[in-house]
GROMACS .gro file of N, CA and C in nm:
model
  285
    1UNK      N    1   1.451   0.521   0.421
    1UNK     CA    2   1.357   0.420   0.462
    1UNK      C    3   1.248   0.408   0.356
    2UNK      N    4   1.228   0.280   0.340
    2UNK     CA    5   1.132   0.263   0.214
    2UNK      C    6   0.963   0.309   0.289
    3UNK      N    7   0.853   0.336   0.167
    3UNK     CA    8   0.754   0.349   0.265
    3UNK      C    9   0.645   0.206   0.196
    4UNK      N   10   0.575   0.152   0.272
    4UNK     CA   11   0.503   0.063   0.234
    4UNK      C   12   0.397   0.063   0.242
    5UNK      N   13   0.282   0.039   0.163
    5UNK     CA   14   0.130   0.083   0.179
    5UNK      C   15   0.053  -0.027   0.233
    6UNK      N   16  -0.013  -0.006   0.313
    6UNK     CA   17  -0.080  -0.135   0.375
    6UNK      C   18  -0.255  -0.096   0.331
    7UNK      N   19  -0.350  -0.202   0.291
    7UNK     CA   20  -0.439  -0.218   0.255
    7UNK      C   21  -0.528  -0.246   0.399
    8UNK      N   22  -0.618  -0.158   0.452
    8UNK     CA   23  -0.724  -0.197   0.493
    8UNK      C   24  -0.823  -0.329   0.526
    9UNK      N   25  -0.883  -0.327   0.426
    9UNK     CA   26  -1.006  -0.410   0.432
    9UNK      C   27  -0.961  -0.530   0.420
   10UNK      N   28  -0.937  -0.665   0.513
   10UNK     CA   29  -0.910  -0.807   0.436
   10UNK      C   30  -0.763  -0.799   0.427
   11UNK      N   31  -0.679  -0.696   0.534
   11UNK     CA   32  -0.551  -0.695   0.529
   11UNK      C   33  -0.497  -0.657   0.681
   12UNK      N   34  -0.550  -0.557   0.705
   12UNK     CA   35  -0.525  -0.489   0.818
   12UNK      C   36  -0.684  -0.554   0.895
   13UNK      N   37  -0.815  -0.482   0.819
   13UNK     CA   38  -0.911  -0.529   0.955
   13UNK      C   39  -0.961  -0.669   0.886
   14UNK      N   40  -1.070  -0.695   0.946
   14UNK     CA   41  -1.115  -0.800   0.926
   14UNK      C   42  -1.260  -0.743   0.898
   15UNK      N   43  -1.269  -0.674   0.734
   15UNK     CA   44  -1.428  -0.614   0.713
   15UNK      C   45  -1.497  -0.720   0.701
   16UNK      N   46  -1.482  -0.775   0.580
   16UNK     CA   47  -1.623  -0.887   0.592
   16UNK      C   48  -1.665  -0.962   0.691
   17UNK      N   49  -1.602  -1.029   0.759
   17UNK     CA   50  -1.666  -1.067   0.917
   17UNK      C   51  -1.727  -1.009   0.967
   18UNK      N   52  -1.687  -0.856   0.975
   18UNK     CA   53  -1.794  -0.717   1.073
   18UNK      C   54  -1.891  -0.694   0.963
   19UNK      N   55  -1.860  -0.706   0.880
   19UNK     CA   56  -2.000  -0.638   0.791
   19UNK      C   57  -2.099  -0.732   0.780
   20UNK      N   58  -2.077  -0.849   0.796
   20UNK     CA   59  -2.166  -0.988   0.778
   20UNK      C   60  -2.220  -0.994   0.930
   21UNK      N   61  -2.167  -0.981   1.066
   21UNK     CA   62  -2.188  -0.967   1.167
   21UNK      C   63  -2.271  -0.860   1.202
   22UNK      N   64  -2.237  -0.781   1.138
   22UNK     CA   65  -2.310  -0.606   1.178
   22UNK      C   66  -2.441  -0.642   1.073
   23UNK      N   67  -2.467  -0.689   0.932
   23UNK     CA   68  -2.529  -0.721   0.914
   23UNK      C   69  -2.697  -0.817   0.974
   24UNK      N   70  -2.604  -0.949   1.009
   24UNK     CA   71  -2.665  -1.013   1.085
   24UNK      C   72  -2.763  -0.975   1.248
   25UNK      N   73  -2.669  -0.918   1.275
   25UNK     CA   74  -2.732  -0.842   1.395
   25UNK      C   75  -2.829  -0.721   1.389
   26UNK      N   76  -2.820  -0.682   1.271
   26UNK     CA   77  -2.916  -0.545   1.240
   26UNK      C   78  -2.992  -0.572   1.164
   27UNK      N   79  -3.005  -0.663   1.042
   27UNK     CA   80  -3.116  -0.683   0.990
   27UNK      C   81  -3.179  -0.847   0.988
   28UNK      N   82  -3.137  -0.918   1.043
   28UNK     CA   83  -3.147  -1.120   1.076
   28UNK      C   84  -3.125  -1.169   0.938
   29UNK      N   85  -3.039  -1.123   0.918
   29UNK     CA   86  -3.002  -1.200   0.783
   29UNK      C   87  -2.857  -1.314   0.830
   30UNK      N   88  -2.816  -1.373   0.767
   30UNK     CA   89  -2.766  -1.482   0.783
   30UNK      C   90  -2.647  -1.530   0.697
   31UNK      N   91  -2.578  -1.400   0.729
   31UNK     CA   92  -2.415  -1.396   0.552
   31UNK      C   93  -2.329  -1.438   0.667
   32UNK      N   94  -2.255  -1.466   0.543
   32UNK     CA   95  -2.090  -1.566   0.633
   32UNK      C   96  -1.995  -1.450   0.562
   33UNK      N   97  -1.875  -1.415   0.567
   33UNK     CA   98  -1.765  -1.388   0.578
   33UNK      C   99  -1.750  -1.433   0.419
   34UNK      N  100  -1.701  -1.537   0.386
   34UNK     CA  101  -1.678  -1.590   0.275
   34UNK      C  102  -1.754  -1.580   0.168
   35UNK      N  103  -1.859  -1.504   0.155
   35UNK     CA  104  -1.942  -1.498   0.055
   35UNK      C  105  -1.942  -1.335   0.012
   36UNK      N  106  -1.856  -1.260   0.079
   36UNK     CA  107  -1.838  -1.139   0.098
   36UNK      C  108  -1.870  -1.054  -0.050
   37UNK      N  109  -1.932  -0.951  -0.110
   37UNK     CA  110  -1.868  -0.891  -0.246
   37UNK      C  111  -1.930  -0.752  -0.203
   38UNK      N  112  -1.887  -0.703  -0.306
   38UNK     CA  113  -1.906  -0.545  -0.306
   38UNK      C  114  -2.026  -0.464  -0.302
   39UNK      N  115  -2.089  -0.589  -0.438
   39UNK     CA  116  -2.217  -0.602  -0.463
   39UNK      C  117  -2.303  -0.613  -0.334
   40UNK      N  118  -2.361  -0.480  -0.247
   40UNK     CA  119  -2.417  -0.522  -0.147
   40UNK      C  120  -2.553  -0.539  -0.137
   41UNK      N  121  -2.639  -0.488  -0.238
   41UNK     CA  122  -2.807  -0.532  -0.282
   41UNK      C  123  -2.758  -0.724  -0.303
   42UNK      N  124  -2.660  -0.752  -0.395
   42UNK     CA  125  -2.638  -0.919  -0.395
   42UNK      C  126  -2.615  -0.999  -0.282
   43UNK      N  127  -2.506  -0.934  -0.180
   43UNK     CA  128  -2.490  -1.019  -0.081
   43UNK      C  129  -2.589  -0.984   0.001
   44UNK      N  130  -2.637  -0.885   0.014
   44UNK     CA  131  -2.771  -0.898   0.074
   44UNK      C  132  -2.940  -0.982   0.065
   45UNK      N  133  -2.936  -0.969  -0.053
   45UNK     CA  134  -3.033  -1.020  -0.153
   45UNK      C  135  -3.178  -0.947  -0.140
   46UNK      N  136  -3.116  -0.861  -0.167
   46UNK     CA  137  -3.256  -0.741  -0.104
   46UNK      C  138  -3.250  -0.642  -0.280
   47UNK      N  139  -3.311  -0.543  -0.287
   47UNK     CA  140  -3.288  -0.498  -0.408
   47UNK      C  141  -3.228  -0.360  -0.422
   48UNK      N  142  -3.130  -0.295  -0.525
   48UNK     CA  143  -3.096  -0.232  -0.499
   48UNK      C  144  -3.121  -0.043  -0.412
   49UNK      N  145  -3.260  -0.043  -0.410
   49UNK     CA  146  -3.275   0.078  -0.293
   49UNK      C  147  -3.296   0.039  -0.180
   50UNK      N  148  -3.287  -0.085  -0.136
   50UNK     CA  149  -3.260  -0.158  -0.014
   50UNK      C  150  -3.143  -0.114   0.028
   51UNK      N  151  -3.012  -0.190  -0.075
   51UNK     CA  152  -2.881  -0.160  -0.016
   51UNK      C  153  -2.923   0.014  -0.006
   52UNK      N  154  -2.906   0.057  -0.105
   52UNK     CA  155  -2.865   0.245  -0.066
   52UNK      C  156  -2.924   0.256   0.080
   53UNK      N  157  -3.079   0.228   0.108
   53UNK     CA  158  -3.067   0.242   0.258
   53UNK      C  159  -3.029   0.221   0.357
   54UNK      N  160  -2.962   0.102   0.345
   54UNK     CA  161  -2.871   0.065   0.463
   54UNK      C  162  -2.727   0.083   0.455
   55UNK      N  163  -2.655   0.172   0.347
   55UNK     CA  164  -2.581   0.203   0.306
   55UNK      C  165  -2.478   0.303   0.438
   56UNK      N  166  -2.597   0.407   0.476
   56UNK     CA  167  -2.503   0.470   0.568
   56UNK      C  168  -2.499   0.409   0.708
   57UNK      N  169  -2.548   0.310   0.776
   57UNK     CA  170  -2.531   0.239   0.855
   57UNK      C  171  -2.387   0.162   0.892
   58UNK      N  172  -2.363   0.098   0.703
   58UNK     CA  173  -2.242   0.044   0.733
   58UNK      C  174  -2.106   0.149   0.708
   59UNK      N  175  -2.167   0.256   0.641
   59UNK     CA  176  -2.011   0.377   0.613
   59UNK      C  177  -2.035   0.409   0.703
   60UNK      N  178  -2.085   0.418   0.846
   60UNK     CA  179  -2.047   0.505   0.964
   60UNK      C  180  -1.930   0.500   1.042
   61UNK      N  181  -1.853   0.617   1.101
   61UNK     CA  182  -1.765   0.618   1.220
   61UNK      C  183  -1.784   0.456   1.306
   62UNK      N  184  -1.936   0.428   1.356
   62UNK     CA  185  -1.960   0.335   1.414
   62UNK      C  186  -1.897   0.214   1.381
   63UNK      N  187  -1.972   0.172   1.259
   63UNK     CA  188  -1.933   0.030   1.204
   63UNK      C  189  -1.789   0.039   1.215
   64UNK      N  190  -1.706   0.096   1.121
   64UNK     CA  191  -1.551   0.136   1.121
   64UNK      C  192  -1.477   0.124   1.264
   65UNK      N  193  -1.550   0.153   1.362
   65UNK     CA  194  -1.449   0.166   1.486
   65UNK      C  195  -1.458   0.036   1.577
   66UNK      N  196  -1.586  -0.070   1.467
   66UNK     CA  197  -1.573  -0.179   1.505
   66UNK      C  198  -1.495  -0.297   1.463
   67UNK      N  199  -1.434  -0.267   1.379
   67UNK     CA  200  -1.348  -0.369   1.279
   67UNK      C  201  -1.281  -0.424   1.336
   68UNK      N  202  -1.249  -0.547   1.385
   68UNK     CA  203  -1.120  -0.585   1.435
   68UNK      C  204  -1.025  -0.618   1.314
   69UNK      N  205  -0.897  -0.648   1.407
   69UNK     CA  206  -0.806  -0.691   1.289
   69UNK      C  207  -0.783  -0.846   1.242
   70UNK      N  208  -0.724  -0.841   1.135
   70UNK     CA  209  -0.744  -0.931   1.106
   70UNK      C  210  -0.642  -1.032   1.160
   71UNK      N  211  -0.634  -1.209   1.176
   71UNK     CA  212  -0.505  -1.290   1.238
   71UNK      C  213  -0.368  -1.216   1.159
   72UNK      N  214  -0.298  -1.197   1.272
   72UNK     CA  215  -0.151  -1.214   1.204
   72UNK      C  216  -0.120  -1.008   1.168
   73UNK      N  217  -0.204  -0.953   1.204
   73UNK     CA  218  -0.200  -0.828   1.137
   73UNK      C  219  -0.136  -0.699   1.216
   74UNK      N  220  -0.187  -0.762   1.320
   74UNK     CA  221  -0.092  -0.651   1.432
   74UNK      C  222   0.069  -0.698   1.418
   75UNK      N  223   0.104  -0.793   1.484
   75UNK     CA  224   0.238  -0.867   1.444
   75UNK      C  225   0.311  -0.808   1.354
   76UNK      N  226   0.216  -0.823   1.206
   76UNK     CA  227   0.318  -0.799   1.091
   76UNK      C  228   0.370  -0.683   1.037
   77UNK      N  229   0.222  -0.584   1.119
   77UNK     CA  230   0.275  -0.457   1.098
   77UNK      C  231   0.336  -0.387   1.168
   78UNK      N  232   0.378  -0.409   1.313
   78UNK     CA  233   0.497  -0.395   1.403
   78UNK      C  234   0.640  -0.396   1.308
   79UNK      N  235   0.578  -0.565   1.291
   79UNK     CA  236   0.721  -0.582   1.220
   79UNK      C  237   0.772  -0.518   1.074
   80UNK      N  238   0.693  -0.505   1.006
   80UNK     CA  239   0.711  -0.419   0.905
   80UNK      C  240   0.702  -0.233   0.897
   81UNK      N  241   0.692  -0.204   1.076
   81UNK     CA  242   0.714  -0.037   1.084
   81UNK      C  243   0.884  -0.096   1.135
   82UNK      N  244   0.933  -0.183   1.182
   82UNK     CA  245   1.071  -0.148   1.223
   82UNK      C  246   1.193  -0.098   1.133
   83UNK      N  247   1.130  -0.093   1.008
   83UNK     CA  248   1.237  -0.110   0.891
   83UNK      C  249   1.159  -0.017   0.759
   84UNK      N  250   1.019  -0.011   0.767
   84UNK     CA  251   0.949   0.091   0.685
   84UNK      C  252   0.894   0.168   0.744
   85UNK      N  253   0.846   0.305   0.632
   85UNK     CA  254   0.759   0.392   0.677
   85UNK      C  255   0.630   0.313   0.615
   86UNK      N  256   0.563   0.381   0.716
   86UNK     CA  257   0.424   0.255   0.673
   86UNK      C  258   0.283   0.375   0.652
   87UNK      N  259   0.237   0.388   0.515
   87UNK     CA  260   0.108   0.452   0.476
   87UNK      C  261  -0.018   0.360   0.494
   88UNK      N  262  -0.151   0.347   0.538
   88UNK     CA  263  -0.326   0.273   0.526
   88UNK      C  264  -0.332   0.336   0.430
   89UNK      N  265  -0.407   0.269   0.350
   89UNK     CA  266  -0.526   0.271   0.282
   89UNK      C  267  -0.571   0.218   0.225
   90UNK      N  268  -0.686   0.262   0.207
   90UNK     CA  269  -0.839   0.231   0.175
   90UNK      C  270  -0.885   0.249  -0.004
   91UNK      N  271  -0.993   0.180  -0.081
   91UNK     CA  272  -1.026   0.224  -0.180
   91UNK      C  273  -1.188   0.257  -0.151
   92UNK      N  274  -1.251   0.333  -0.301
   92UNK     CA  275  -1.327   0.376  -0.219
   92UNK      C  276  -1.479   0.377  -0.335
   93UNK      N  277  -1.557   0.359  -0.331
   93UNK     CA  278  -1.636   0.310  -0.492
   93UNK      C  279  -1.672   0.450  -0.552
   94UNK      N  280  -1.726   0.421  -0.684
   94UNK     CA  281  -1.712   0.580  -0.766
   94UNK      C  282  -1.892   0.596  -0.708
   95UNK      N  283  -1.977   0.541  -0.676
   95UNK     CA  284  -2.091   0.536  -0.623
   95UNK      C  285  -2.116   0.672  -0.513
   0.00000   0.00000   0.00000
């Protein structure tokens, strides 16, 4: 059986929505989904010891266990355990 790696973020859940949401709700800021980057002092627009502080807010157990998935993602990965072995993961910044 082949094994296939499935990607997380923007594959499996739906991060930027929750992080723009979890955002929005915790600090009244006002990000969409689509404007998403890594850069989180940028999509924030705050400066960078801003982001570091709100940094462990969004790496928590919490945020994470809020992710939903993303359209189409449960489905596909049903369908793609019937025939693979199936590995997650995640990348992770050198930060």
């Amino acid at each position: 059986m082949a094994t296939i790696a499935v990607d997380i973020d923007g594959v499996l859940a739906d991060y930027a929505a929750t992080f723009a949401a979890v955002s929005n709700s915790t600090w009244g800021s006002h990000l969409m989904p689509a404007n998403y980057t890594d850069d989180w002092a940028s999509y924030w627009g705050v400066e960078p010891s801003t982001a570091r502080a709100r940094a462990p807010h969004m790496l928590s157990a919490e945020f994470y266990g809020g992710l939903g998935p993303m359209p189409g993602a449960v489905a596909g990965v049903a369908e793609l355990a019937r025939s693979h072995s199936l590995v997650v993961l995640t990348s992770r910044s050198r930060d």
